[in-house]
Each structure stands twice: as C-alpha cells, then as structure tokens.
C-alpha cells in the first residue's frame, strides 16, 4: 500500500483550501468507512484531510429547531436528551447503528455522505425535513436532504465541498417520530430495511387520548388503531422514509399524501403500508430477498407510524411492549 | 514520510515515530509491542482491538494513528492498579469464568471499563450496549455479563 | 467422594490471568528473530485451468525473499484424509480457496503487495456446485482421474430389518431436512511460524488441536521435501479458539514449511479474517431424507436415513462426519431397526472439516424434527414419546454401543419441569415450546487405533508438581481440570500444580482435542499418573515415618498417618529425602490411558466410546407472524455430565455451546453462490452478539460414570447438538409451520406462514 499524508485542519475554510490544492486528497471524519475501504484497497488516496478536529463541525444546537454538525458522532447524538425527545427517529437510528465502538467515532456526516442505501440516519433525517448546509470553494449553499442523495454512493456534493451541518425545523408536542431498523441480529448489523416515520396528530375536541394505556400492553396494532379511530385521532401531517429498498434512501410521498388529513384506522394503515411498498423498488441481495423487503415495508410502516403516535401520546413513557416493536 | 507523534499512553507521555498510513492498532502491536490488544478482523466488526481513547471505547483497527496526537489512550496493559494488582474487571473476568480462549477478553474488558468509568451502576441493558461490538465465540456471553455486573457491584 | 477438596469446585481457569491482562502470547503475537512473513495467492475462480503463471514481478519487489509455486513442491505430495489435496495447485484450480503461489517477504505489507504482482492467466471452466448435479450420470468430474464425483467412502449402517419394521409400524413419517455450511469463527485466526535449525529439524509454532498427529503430518511433508529422518517439534501458542477447526493440517502450514526451507528463515503465516472465512473448512452441509416409525403405543420401530454431503473439491474430516452421525442415528432413543447411507460428493465448493459436534448437530436436527412429526401423527405428546423411548443404563444399542451411565430421562424431566411444558405446549398466542435430546460420545472415541493420552508427573523438592500432558488447552479449560484432578489425588493445593501442555519435545503423545474426550481421557491419564506418583511418595514417607504406606495419606501438602495423627511429614521433606540419599532417585511417574473402547468393524459397529453423554434442551419461543422473526423467551439446557469436575467451566461449555447452537438454528449460514463465498465477514455472517443471547438455564445432571475420572463424562460438544431441532419444534408449536432447512430465517418462517394461510 502506498502511503498518504494526513492533514488535520482546524477550520472548514482550511479544509476546503487543502482539498483544492492537494492531489488525490480525500476527506475523512470518523474513518469507520474510509479505513475499511483503504484496507480493502478500494481507495488509494495520496492525502487524507481529517474533519475530526474542526470545532465548527462538532456542535449540536437546539435553538429554533435542531442543527447537528456533520462531524458529530452518533454517540453524541444518542446522548442528547432533546434529540431523544423531539427528534426521536434520529435517536432510534443512532442508538442502533454499528456498535458502541463504531458510534463513538462514526459521524452523522460520514453516514449521510457515503450515501449508502442502508445509511441508518438517512431515513430519520428525511422524515425530519433536514436540510444539508454545504460549504465549498464557491461559498455556502443549502440542499434539501431529499435532493442530496443521487444514487448509491453519489450525492449532490460538488468538488471539494463539505457538509457543514444538518438543519431541522422545530416540531411541536403533537409531533412524534420513529425509525425501525429491521435486522437479523440485535447489534452490529446493517438493516434488511429501515423505515422512519414522523406524524403530527390531533384529537377531536382536543381532548386527551383515553386509550394511552393500550400502548403499554401487548395488544395487536390493529386493536390499538381501532381504538384510536374511535377517538377520532387525525393525522395532520406525515412523513415516511425507507432505506435499502431503492438505490438511495427514499420518501414514500404517495403514502404520506394518503395519510395526511385522515382519521387513523386499521384499514388506513393497511393501505398506507401498501402504497409505501408500491413506491419502493427492492432487490434481492444476500442481506435480504426483494419479496420480503416489500412485505416488511407494509409491516414496518405501520409500526413506525404507531410508534411515532405513541411518542406523542406518552411522551414521558419509556415502556414499549416488546411484542409491538 | 515518518511523523513524530506525542500522546499519553497508559498514563505516560510518549513520543513515537509513525507512518501516517498506520492504524493505532499497528502502532500498538507491531511497534510498541503492546500485543494485549488483538486484531480479530481489521474492519471494526469484532471489537478485539478495543482501546479507550479519551474515555471512550474505540476500535483501534479503524483509528488513524495520526489522530492519536494529544489524546489519552489506554490499553489492556495499562489498567492494572498502581500496586501492581489487577483491575477489578480483570479479577472478575477470571473469577466468574468469563475467559475461555481469551482472544476477545482484552477488548471486552476495555469496553466494559469504558462503561464502568462513566456509569458505575449500569443496568444489564447498558452492559449489553457497551459490549455489543465485542464478539465472543466461546462463552455465550453469559459469564461475561456476570463478570461485569460483579465488578460494578464490587466498586 | 463426599470429602473432595478440589474436584467439584468452581475453580477459575488457570490460564485466565494472562489472558485477562493481555500477556498471553497467541500465534498472532509471536515474533521470532529474523522472521519473514508469508502470504498466499488463491485462485480467482472456483474452477479454471491455469494457462500461465508469472512470478517475476513479485520476485523483483524489494524485500521479497522467496516466491513458491506448485513446481517447488514435490509433484506427488498430497494432504488430507484421502490425500487428494496438493498444498499448491498446478494445472487446474478446483475451488476459490485453491492455493496457487506464495511469497515470503521481510514485512507482511511487502508480502501482500508481492502476491498482488503475481500474474496468473486463467481459462475459466464451468463448475459444478450442487452435489445432486454432481452425482448425475455424465456430470463433469471434479477430479479428472476419479471415475465418479462420489467419494470412495461408502458409509452404510444396517441394523435389524427396516423393511419388515415398516410393515409393522402403526405410524410412519418421512421428510427431507437440510443444513448449511457454518464456520467456527475463532476470534484468533489461523496461523503458524515454521523454523528450521541448522540440521534441518523443524520447529512449528502452531495453534493446532492435534499436536501429535500434526507432528506426524509434518514429518511426512519433510520426507516428501527430501528431508528424511528429521525431528519435528510442535509448539502451541495460546490458542484463540478451536471448535474443531484445527483438527486437520492445512495447506498454509506446508507452504510456511516450504518457504522457511527456501529462505532458511522462520516464516510466519497468519490468516486475515477474509482468509479465515473462505480458506478454512466449515461444518459439513447436508441433505437428509429421513423416515421413522412407531407402533400404536409409541414405541419406535425403525429409523431410515439417507444423506448427501457436499464434499467440496478436497477431502478433510468433513467427509468422515457420517461416522459420528451414526451415533444419534442408531442410538438416540431405543430404535431396533436402522438403515443409514451417506454419500460424499465432490463439487467445486469449499471442503469441510470438523466442527463441534462432528456431524451430530446435522443428524440430530433431522431426527428430532422428524420425531415431533411422528408424535403428532401418532397423537402422542412429543415429550411422552421421547420419555417412552429414552435410553437407559445397561442397554446395548443396535450399533453395539454399551450404555453405562445414562441420565437422559432425568434431563427430559428437568426440561419439562422448568419449561412448564404441560402448561405451555400447544397454547397458541404465537408462543410455543419445543424440545430435543442428544446422545454423544462421553468417554473418548476410538477413531484411530489409539484413543490415548500420555501424562508425566514430576515432583520437586518443595512438594510442587509439574504435569506434562498431551492434552491441548484451547480455551475449554483442560489445564484446570487436569490440575484439579492431580491436586485432589495428591492432597495438595491446585496452586502447587503446574500443567505443561504445549510442546511435543516435552509432552507425551495424545490423539488430540476432539470428540469431547479431554476431560475423560486426559483426565484419566492425569489421574493414573497422580496415583502412581502418590504411591511412590507414600513409600518414601513410610520409611521416614516408620509406617505402613497403606496407612498414609496426604492432605494440604502434608503426609500423615491415618492411624496416628501425630505422625506427619511435610511433602517436601519426604521428596527431598528421595534424592538426598546415597543411591537416590527422582520421583516421576508416567501413565498412558487409552479407554477400553472399540474401533468400528467393517459394518460400522462397535462400542465407539466407553460412555455416552446425554442431554435434553427445551425452548419457549415467540414468533412474530408479521415479520417471521423468532424470539427465544426461555431456554433450558439439561446435560448428563457424569460428574461436574468444575461447574464454573462446565456451565461455560453449556452457555457457549448453546449460543453456537442458537446461531446455527436461527441465523448462521455461509452463503456460497456458484463457488464464491458471499458473506465472508463478521457483518454478513450472523454470529450472535451479546444482544442475541436469550435467557439460558443450564441444568447439570450427575449420573456418576464409573469409568470417568471422579465420575465425569465429556461435555465439550453436546451443548449445541439439540438446539436447532428444539427451536424448530418450538416454532412449529407456536405457529404451525415447520422449517426443515437451517437456519430458520424470518423469510422462511413468513413464507411458510403465507403458504399455510393459502392452504387453509
């Protein structure tokens, strides 16, 4: 292996400048993907430009929404109580990615910029309406995350550009989100597929949801949905995103539209699952068969949505009956 | 191409000549002869190479050596007590039968130590979270969990 | 037996402190002065003709000390059980793990680069990857010189009259089951260092499980290489996991020897994790047709099995696993009439080897799944069917196994009680219970002409003991068990016993760590040697104390008279007396224990082991009917171990074996597509993590085996034998679908549920 020089810029500007001036350079953040590619000899950079030591990239800011620097580690996100509560889907993803050791160094920017269809944080960021703030030689720009992914390993980033941070709007107390990662093992695994959902709900006459206790039982999803229907629980807004079922993480926009403004019911959720499955193009791979992935979109879309609803109804409850999720 | 690097290793300041393309694991094992840290896969998928960097468990096989500059790094060789006796986690692993072939043991102990240093009364779930990236083929993990619980309880 | 001081106690492993502190030296950690690093070039294709091979670019790379190819190996030198595997291949490659060339260089990095500079021109040939295809008339031959792809290893066992028994059976079931390749996943990868001295004697640093047999293999290799009459010394480093993977010698070891010979330097070859996945030999995969029957009362009448084993391109121990499969096939439960035929078929896939259980998990999966089918057909509770047909002490089975101690019924009862079988069986709600039993060799296994192990004991002037054993410590704890036995016999503290086990120059012969035999065989050898030296010590002490040796004993390192407790002497004093005397001598004892078991006769009958281990596993699962995922809620693993010499280590074997079994049942599979391994890494090969561990309750049943050391039997392998069928049976009880092809993936469960729905 021919070696490389290793640069550790302290500012974004310095990093971009280095990238522009060095031959065969490559950015590296946590390195959990780059170091693997190196060992597999899939890349042979002449220079590495580390983003790990740039203070501006490692901040989490919770004023007026959420801003997460691209070099923030998964562990740092996982440990942020505000994110856990208000941006739960992102917490779900960061707590289930790789292992403790990986999460301690792997960054959200790395996870997104690799643009793997299986990137765990991609679906949550999509449903949380994230935008990527990009810095580059020509200045800063913003890209909606839905426009960021172009295909496997391909993003909207242009030459020498860096994602500075991800920005998400504030969500009120009637909004909840969740990400379900479907895996073969309970740790150290890539998803067979992943589904994230965000939902904003309202209840008739703004009364309390009376069936909240049902969520801590092992009752079936359809029974819970029937009760919610009786109480007139309405979906004001929704986002659904899916990973590993298309060349890039995608939104299920038709399913979102079909859900918006409706009173939830078992039939509706069944339909939403089917619509979402129709929006995917899963393939067979050693990690999962296409038919199974399609089938699981139906199941996990329902489950992600109901988990998101649960987080609105029982914001402080940590008990989830295992059978349900 | 060699670069000089200064960092804290097992509590002592150290300066080492490194090639920037090395991983931290390479420096530890091949240059500094600290072979207690193992390489089980080289891809961050088994945890045998786990060390503690600034308080956090990290796979040293994926850690670029140049990032060690200025950091505090602890390996299995550096966790014994000042009087020469073993760390309570090491004693617990031995006494509870958590060691079989032993190849995963140093990494497992380092993951557990990172946990206990931050949280001295972990729940079983928290212990599992801490060692989920450490594969063991011999023990079925049960006695490893017992050992970590026992070390935590004994503090 | 009631006043044991060391045996039966939870004593921590002797080798744990160096392992827990990082000071233990594994083969990975070994550096020998002047050492070079070897690296192997493997085939790019599973089947191809080598049209050109050019190593010149590699040879020119600075730092390269040797490049070797098949032309450097003796033309007719072959390794493996059937001697069908040249360590370096010429002409044709038959699988993706075929070794074509190798390099020795001054660093691992240069060796790796040099390998990438070797140019091979291939003509890709169509391969044969399905054993059923390979068996067809006119199928292309994997080995051109052979007449057929079916290996000349005809496994056939016939006991009684199966056809007649079929006619008399009230209920018969028939089905087909299959199991995949799974691999050992030793955390420490394979490796060795080969070093010659000036007289061309070889020292091989290795992590073999069979030091004595490997020594023999290496001596053969040296002869083939023109070095006749040389000494070979095998030194084992601390071994990072075995599970059967190191029960044969591999091509890389011979390549290291060749490179060391060429360069006159020590050469180290260590496998990368990728190599460990594709270039070591997994557990044999199988396709099994099984038929079983019982009479109206539920007494088993016959069992008939036909098995196809994908042998891969070469032959190692995987091809001989039918010999052990015969054990459960003929003797798991009382079955009077047996017929079993197995065929191993060459393909262009990887070749198999031994892995914990040695065929037993595959056979037991078919037998115990089928038994539940039979119970259903006969309308009998599967538990009652098992109990009714359970083995018993004193029985001689159709294959002529003599059942001595047998705690099978106790194990089944423990499972039923602790699982609340009667309360939970058939209760629905997507939850279900299942069970399966096991029989395995528990008192050695006479695979070779000898099943023995030698032990030497020497005592020093201070009452401390060195035990030289042939047994290998691979993490299972044999050192500790041997030390406990010796300490118990000699009446000394275990801390005064030092076990030396890793050097063929010092240690006596042993057949190897296999067949769950080490506690039993090496334990008995240690027991014999300890008793012998104790006699000598007591004789000396008797003179000193002017007592009859028969009235003396040792406790806490002090020799005392049982008749007169005033009469004592410290052990050290007695020992010093032995040689601080004119005409003195050294106290040493040797003992070779070879159990009174039998090789199979030509019909594969005979008492393979002097005792048999039993067990039963019970499991409660919940199936997610929407996703097909299976969750284990409770797991009971009851094992008849004879006597627990060290319950701490014993539980470790049960937990560890159990989780390997759960991996086999629910997730592990080496995915081979057209001869290529698709998931050769820890991310895609689903070995269980700590998050996948269910609640497991080990239950130890002690049946006191008369031939075992302090009553003990083997427990190394049994922990994973009945796991897969117990889980498959529980899934069936939960949701009514039976998965007959391991592993039981969510896809298979969901597909079966959907088909069941359609059918209903």
Coordinates of C-alpha atoms in Angstrom, one line a residue, chain C residues 265-633:
Chain C
X265 CA 14.5 -18.1 7.9
X266 CA 11.5 -18.5 10.2
X267 CA 8.3 -17.8 8.2
X268 CA 5.1 -16.7 9.7
X269 CA 1.7 -17.0 8.0
X270 CA -1.3 -15.5 9.7
X271 CA -4.7 -15.5 8.1
X272 CA -6.6 -12.4 7.7
X273 CA -10.3 -12.5 8.7
X274 CA -11.2 -12.9 5.0
X275 CA -9.0 -15.9 4.7
X276 CA -10.3 -17.3 7.9
X277 CA -13.8 -17.3 6.4
X278 CA -13.0 -18.7 2.9
X279 CA -9.8 -20.7 3.3
X280 CA -10.6 -22.7 6.5
X281 CA -13.0 -25.6 6.4
X282 CA -16.6 -25.2 7.7
X283 CA -19.1 -27.7 9.2
X284 CA -20.3 -30.1 6.6
X285 CA -23.6 -29.2 4.9
X286 CA -26.1 -32.0 4.4
X287 CA -29.3 -33.0 2.7
X288 CA -31.1 -35.7 4.7
X289 CA -34.0 -37.9 3.8
X290 CA -35.4 -39.5 7.0
X291 CA -38.2 -41.9 7.7
X292 CA -39.2 -43.1 11.2
X293 CA -42.0 -45.2 12.6
X294 CA -43.6 -46.3 15.8
X295 CA -46.2 -48.8 16.9
X296 CA -49.6 -48.0 18.4
X297 CA -48.1 -47.5 21.8
X298 CA -45.5 -45.1 20.5
X299 CA -42.5 -47.4 20.7
X300 CA -40.1 -46.6 17.9
X301 CA -39.8 -49.3 15.3
X302 CA -37.3 -48.1 12.8
X303 CA -35.3 -45.2 11.5
X304 CA -34.0 -44.9 8.0
X305 CA -31.8 -42.1 6.7
X306 CA -30.1 -41.2 3.5
X307 CA -27.7 -38.4 3.4
X308 CA -25.9 -36.4 0.7
X309 CA -22.9 -34.4 1.8
X310 CA -21.2 -31.8 -0.4
X311 CA -17.6 -32.8 -0.1
X312 CA -16.2 -29.8 -1.9
X313 CA -13.1 -30.1 -4.0
X314 CA -10.9 -31.9 -1.5
X315 CA -11.3 -34.2 1.4
X316 CA -10.8 -33.5 5.1
X317 CA -12.6 -34.7 8.2
X318 CA -16.0 -33.3 7.0
X319 CA -16.3 -36.4 4.8
X320 CA -16.0 -38.7 7.8
X321 CA -18.7 -37.0 9.9
X322 CA -21.1 -39.7 8.9
X323 CA -19.2 -42.0 11.3
X324 CA -20.3 -39.8 14.2
X325 CA -23.8 -39.2 12.7
X326 CA -24.3 -42.9 13.1
X327 CA -24.3 -42.5 16.8
X328 CA -27.5 -40.5 17.1
X329 CA -29.0 -42.2 14.1
X330 CA -28.6 -45.7 15.6
X331 CA -28.8 -44.9 19.3
X332 CA -30.7 -41.7 20.1
X333 CA -33.6 -43.4 21.8
X334 CA -34.3 -47.1 21.5
X335 CA -34.7 -47.9 17.9
X336 CA -34.4 -51.6 17.0
X337 CA -34.1 -51.3 13.2
X338 CA -31.8 -48.9 11.5
X339 CA -30.6 -48.1 8.0
X340 CA -28.3 -45.3 7.1
X341 CA -26.5 -44.5 3.9
X342 CA -24.4 -41.4 3.3
X343 CA -22.6 -40.2 0.2
X344 CA -20.0 -37.5 0.0
X345 CA -19.8 -35.8 -3.4
X346 CA -17.0 -33.8 -4.9
X347 CA -18.0 -30.3 -6.1
X348 CA -16.2 -27.1 -6.8
X349 CA -17.2 -25.7 -3.4
X350 CA -15.2 -25.3 -0.3
X351 CA -14.3 -28.5 1.6
X352 CA -15.5 -29.3 5.1
X353 CA -13.8 -30.2 8.3
X354 CA -14.6 -31.0 11.9
X355 CA -16.7 -28.6 13.8
X356 CA -18.0 -29.0 17.4
X357 CA -20.5 -31.9 17.3
X358 CA -18.8 -33.6 14.2
X359 CA -22.0 -34.3 12.2
X360 CA -24.2 -34.9 15.3
X361 CA -26.0 -31.5 15.0
X362 CA -26.9 -32.2 11.4
X363 CA -28.2 -35.7 12.1
X364 CA -30.0 -34.7 15.3
X365 CA -31.7 -31.8 13.5
X366 CA -33.3 -34.3 11.1
X367 CA -34.0 -37.0 13.8
X368 CA -35.6 -34.7 16.4
X369 CA -37.6 -32.7 13.9
X370 CA -38.9 -35.9 12.4
X371 CA -39.7 -37.3 15.8
X372 CA -42.0 -34.4 16.6
X373 CA -43.8 -35.1 13.3
X374 CA -44.1 -38.7 14.3
X375 CA -45.5 -37.7 17.7
X376 CA -48.1 -35.5 16.0
X377 CA -49.1 -38.3 13.6
X378 CA -49.4 -40.8 16.4
X379 CA -51.3 -38.4 18.6
X380 CA -48.7 -38.6 21.4
X381 CA -47.2 -35.6 23.3
X382 CA -43.6 -35.3 21.9
X383 CA -42.4 -35.3 25.5
X384 CA -44.1 -38.6 26.2
X385 CA -42.8 -40.2 23.0
X386 CA -39.3 -39.2 24.0
X387 CA -39.6 -40.4 27.5
X388 CA -41.1 -43.7 26.4
X389 CA -38.2 -44.4 24.1
X390 CA -35.4 -42.9 26.1
X391 CA -32.1 -44.7 26.5
X392 CA -31.4 -46.4 29.8
X393 CA -28.3 -47.7 31.7
X394 CA -27.4 -51.3 30.8
X395 CA -28.8 -51.1 27.2
X396 CA -26.8 -52.3 24.3
X397 CA -27.9 -50.4 21.2
X398 CA -28.2 -51.8 17.7
X399 CA -24.8 -50.4 16.7
X400 CA -23.4 -52.2 19.8
X401 CA -22.9 -49.2 21.9
X402 CA -22.9 -50.2 25.6
X403 CA -24.8 -47.7 27.6
X404 CA -23.3 -47.3 31.0
X405 CA -24.4 -44.3 32.9
X406 CA -27.4 -42.5 31.3
X407 CA -29.3 -39.5 32.7
X408 CA -31.5 -39.0 29.6
X409 CA -34.8 -39.3 31.4
X410 CA -33.7 -37.0 34.1
X411 CA -32.7 -34.4 31.5
X412 CA -36.0 -34.7 29.7
X413 CA -37.9 -34.4 33.1
X414 CA -35.8 -31.3 34.0
X415 CA -36.7 -29.7 30.7
X416 CA -40.4 -30.4 31.1
X417 CA -40.5 -29.2 34.7
X418 CA -38.5 -26.0 34.2
X419 CA -40.2 -25.0 30.9
X420 CA -43.7 -25.7 32.3
X421 CA -44.1 -27.9 29.3
X422 CA -47.6 -29.1 30.2
X423 CA -48.8 -25.5 30.9
X424 CA -47.3 -24.1 27.7
X425 CA -47.5 -26.8 25.0
X426 CA -50.0 -26.1 22.2
X427 CA -51.4 -23.0 23.9
X428 CA -51.2 -20.7 20.9
X429 CA -50.8 -17.0 21.1
X430 CA -47.8 -17.2 18.7
X431 CA -45.9 -18.8 21.5
X432 CA -44.7 -22.4 21.6
X433 CA -42.4 -24.9 23.3
X434 CA -40.2 -27.5 21.8
X435 CA -37.6 -29.9 22.9
X436 CA -34.9 -32.2 21.6
X437 CA -32.5 -34.7 23.2
X438 CA -28.9 -35.7 22.4
X439 CA -26.5 -38.5 22.7
X440 CA -22.8 -38.0 22.1
X441 CA -19.6 -39.8 22.9
X442 CA -18.7 -39.0 26.5
X443 CA -15.8 -41.4 27.1
X444 CA -13.5 -40.8 24.2
X445 CA -14.0 -42.1 20.7
X446 CA -11.8 -44.7 19.1
X447 CA -11.4 -43.1 15.7
X448 CA -7.7 -44.0 15.4
X449 CA -6.0 -47.2 16.5
X450 CA -5.3 -45.4 19.8
X451 CA -7.6 -43.1 21.7
X452 CA -5.0 -42.5 24.3
X453 CA -3.3 -39.7 26.1
X454 CA 0.0 -39.8 28.0
X455 CA 0.9 -37.9 31.2
X456 CA 4.1 -37.5 33.1
X457 CA 4.3 -36.1 36.6
X458 CA 7.3 -34.9 38.3
X459 CA 7.5 -33.5 41.8
X460 CA 10.1 -31.0 43.0
X461 CA 11.9 -30.7 46.4
X462 CA 9.1 -28.4 47.7
X463 CA 6.1 -30.5 47.1
X464 CA 5.2 -28.8 43.9
X465 CA 4.1 -30.7 40.8
X466 CA 4.7 -30.4 37.1
X467 CA 2.2 -32.3 35.0
X468 CA 3.2 -32.9 31.4
X469 CA 0.1 -33.8 29.4
X470 CA -0.6 -34.5 25.8
X471 CA -3.9 -32.6 26.1
X472 CA -4.3 -29.2 24.4
X473 CA -5.8 -26.2 26.1
X474 CA -8.0 -24.5 23.5
X475 CA -9.9 -22.3 25.9
X476 CA -12.1 -25.1 27.2
X477 CA -10.2 -25.4 30.4
X478 CA -8.4 -28.7 30.2
X479 CA -5.4 -27.4 32.2
X480 CA -7.6 -26.5 35.1
X481 CA -9.4 -29.8 35.0
X482 CA -6.1 -31.8 34.9
X483 CA -4.7 -29.6 37.7
X484 CA -7.8 -30.2 39.9
X485 CA -7.6 -34.0 39.4
X486 CA -3.9 -34.1 40.2
X487 CA -4.3 -31.8 43.3
X488 CA -7.2 -33.9 44.5
X489 CA -5.3 -37.2 44.3
X490 CA -2.1 -35.8 45.8
X491 CA -3.8 -33.9 48.5
X492 CA -2.1 -30.6 47.6
X493 CA -3.3 -27.2 46.6
X494 CA -4.2 -26.6 43.0
X495 CA -1.8 -23.6 43.1
X496 CA 1.0 -26.2 43.5
X497 CA 0.2 -27.9 40.2
X498 CA 1.8 -26.6 37.0
X499 CA 0.4 -28.0 33.8
X500 CA 2.7 -28.1 30.7
X501 CA 0.8 -28.9 27.6
X502 CA 2.2 -27.2 24.5
X503 CA 5.4 -28.8 23.3
X504 CA 5.9 -32.1 21.6
X505 CA 9.5 -32.1 22.8
X506 CA 8.3 -32.3 26.4
X507 CA 4.8 -33.6 26.4
X508 CA 3.7 -37.2 25.8
X509 CA 1.5 -38.3 23.0
X510 CA -2.2 -37.5 22.6
X511 CA -4.6 -38.1 19.8
X512 CA -5.9 -34.5 20.0
X513 CA -8.7 -32.3 21.3
X514 CA -11.8 -33.8 19.7
X515 CA -14.8 -36.0 20.5
X516 CA -15.3 -34.2 23.8
X517 CA -12.6 -36.5 25.1
X518 CA -10.2 -34.4 27.0
X519 CA -11.7 -34.4 30.5
X520 CA -12.4 -38.1 30.2
X521 CA -9.2 -39.3 28.6
X522 CA -6.6 -36.8 29.6
X523 CA -8.3 -36.6 33.0
X524 CA -8.0 -40.3 33.4
X525 CA -4.4 -40.2 32.3
X526 CA -3.6 -37.5 34.8
X527 CA -5.5 -39.4 37.5
X528 CA -3.4 -42.6 36.7
X529 CA -0.1 -40.7 36.8
X530 CA -1.0 -38.9 40.0
X531 CA -2.0 -42.2 41.7
X532 CA 1.3 -43.7 40.6
X533 CA 3.5 -40.9 42.0
X534 CA 1.5 -40.8 45.2
X535 CA 2.3 -44.5 45.8
X536 CA 6.0 -43.7 45.4
X537 CA 5.8 -40.7 47.7
X538 CA 4.0 -42.7 50.3
X539 CA 6.6 -45.4 50.1
X540 CA 9.3 -42.9 50.8
X541 CA 7.3 -41.3 53.6
X542 CA 6.6 -44.6 55.1
X543 CA 10.3 -45.2 55.6
X544 CA 10.7 -41.8 57.1
X545 CA 7.7 -42.2 59.4
X546 CA 8.3 -45.9 60.0
X547 CA 4.7 -46.6 59.0
X548 CA 3.0 -48.9 56.5
X549 CA 2.5 -47.0 53.2
X550 CA -1.1 -48.2 53.2
X551 CA -1.9 -46.3 56.3
X552 CA -0.5 -43.0 55.0
X553 CA -2.3 -40.2 53.1
X554 CA -1.6 -36.7 52.0
X555 CA -3.6 -33.6 52.9
X556 CA -2.7 -29.9 52.5
X557 CA 0.7 -30.9 51.4
X558 CA 1.5 -33.0 54.5
X559 CA 1.9 -36.7 54.6
X560 CA 0.2 -38.2 57.7
X561 CA -0.7 -41.5 59.2
X562 CA -4.4 -42.2 59.3
X563 CA -3.8 -44.3 62.4
X564 CA -1.7 -41.9 64.3
X565 CA -2.2 -38.3 63.5
X566 CA 0.9 -37.3 65.4
X567 CA 3.0 -38.9 62.7
X568 CA 3.4 -36.4 59.9
X569 CA 5.9 -35.0 57.5
X570 CA 5.7 -32.2 55.0
X571 CA 5.6 -33.5 51.5
X572 CA 8.7 -31.5 50.5
X573 CA 10.8 -33.1 53.2
X574 CA 9.8 -36.6 52.0
X575 CA 10.6 -35.7 48.5
X576 CA 14.0 -34.2 49.3
X577 CA 14.8 -37.4 51.1
X578 CA 14.4 -39.4 47.8
X579 CA 17.5 -37.9 46.2
X580 CA 19.5 -36.5 49.1
X581 CA 20.3 -40.1 49.8
X582 CA 23.0 -42.4 48.6
X583 CA 21.6 -44.2 45.6
X584 CA 18.8 -41.7 45.4
X585 CA 16.4 -41.2 42.6
X586 CA 14.0 -38.7 41.1
X587 CA 10.3 -39.1 41.6
X588 CA 8.5 -39.2 38.4
X589 CA 5.6 -41.2 37.1
X590 CA 4.1 -41.7 33.7
X591 CA 0.7 -43.0 32.7
X592 CA -0.9 -43.7 29.4
X593 CA -4.6 -44.0 29.5
X594 CA -6.3 -45.5 26.5
X595 CA -10.0 -46.1 27.1
X596 CA -11.4 -49.6 26.5
X597 CA -13.5 -48.5 23.6
X598 CA -13.6 -50.1 20.1
X599 CA -12.9 -49.2 16.6
X600 CA -15.9 -49.8 14.3
X601 CA -15.8 -53.1 12.5
X602 CA -16.4 -53.2 8.7
X603 CA -20.2 -52.8 9.3
X604 CA -19.5 -49.7 11.4
X605 CA -20.5 -51.4 14.6
X606 CA -18.7 -51.5 17.9
X607 CA -18.6 -49.7 21.2
X608 CA -17.0 -46.4 20.0
X609 CA -16.9 -44.8 23.4
X610 CA -16.7 -46.2 26.9
X611 CA -19.5 -43.9 28.0
X612 CA -22.1 -41.7 26.4
X613 CA -23.2 -38.2 27.2
X614 CA -26.8 -37.3 27.2
X615 CA -28.9 -34.2 27.4
X616 CA -32.2 -32.5 26.5
X617 CA -32.9 -28.9 25.6
X618 CA -36.2 -27.2 25.8
X619 CA -37.1 -23.9 24.5
X620 CA -40.0 -21.4 24.5
X621 CA -40.3 -19.1 21.6
X622 CA -42.5 -16.4 20.3
X623 CA -42.9 -15.9 16.6
X624 CA -43.8 -12.5 15.1
X625 CA -46.3 -13.6 12.5
X626 CA -45.9 -10.3 10.6
X627 CA -42.2 -10.4 10.2
X628 CA -41.4 -14.1 10.7
X629 CA -38.9 -13.3 13.4
X630 CA -38.4 -15.9 16.1
X631 CA -37.6 -14.8 19.6
X632 CA -36.4 -17.1 22.3
X633 CA -38.1 -16.5 25.6

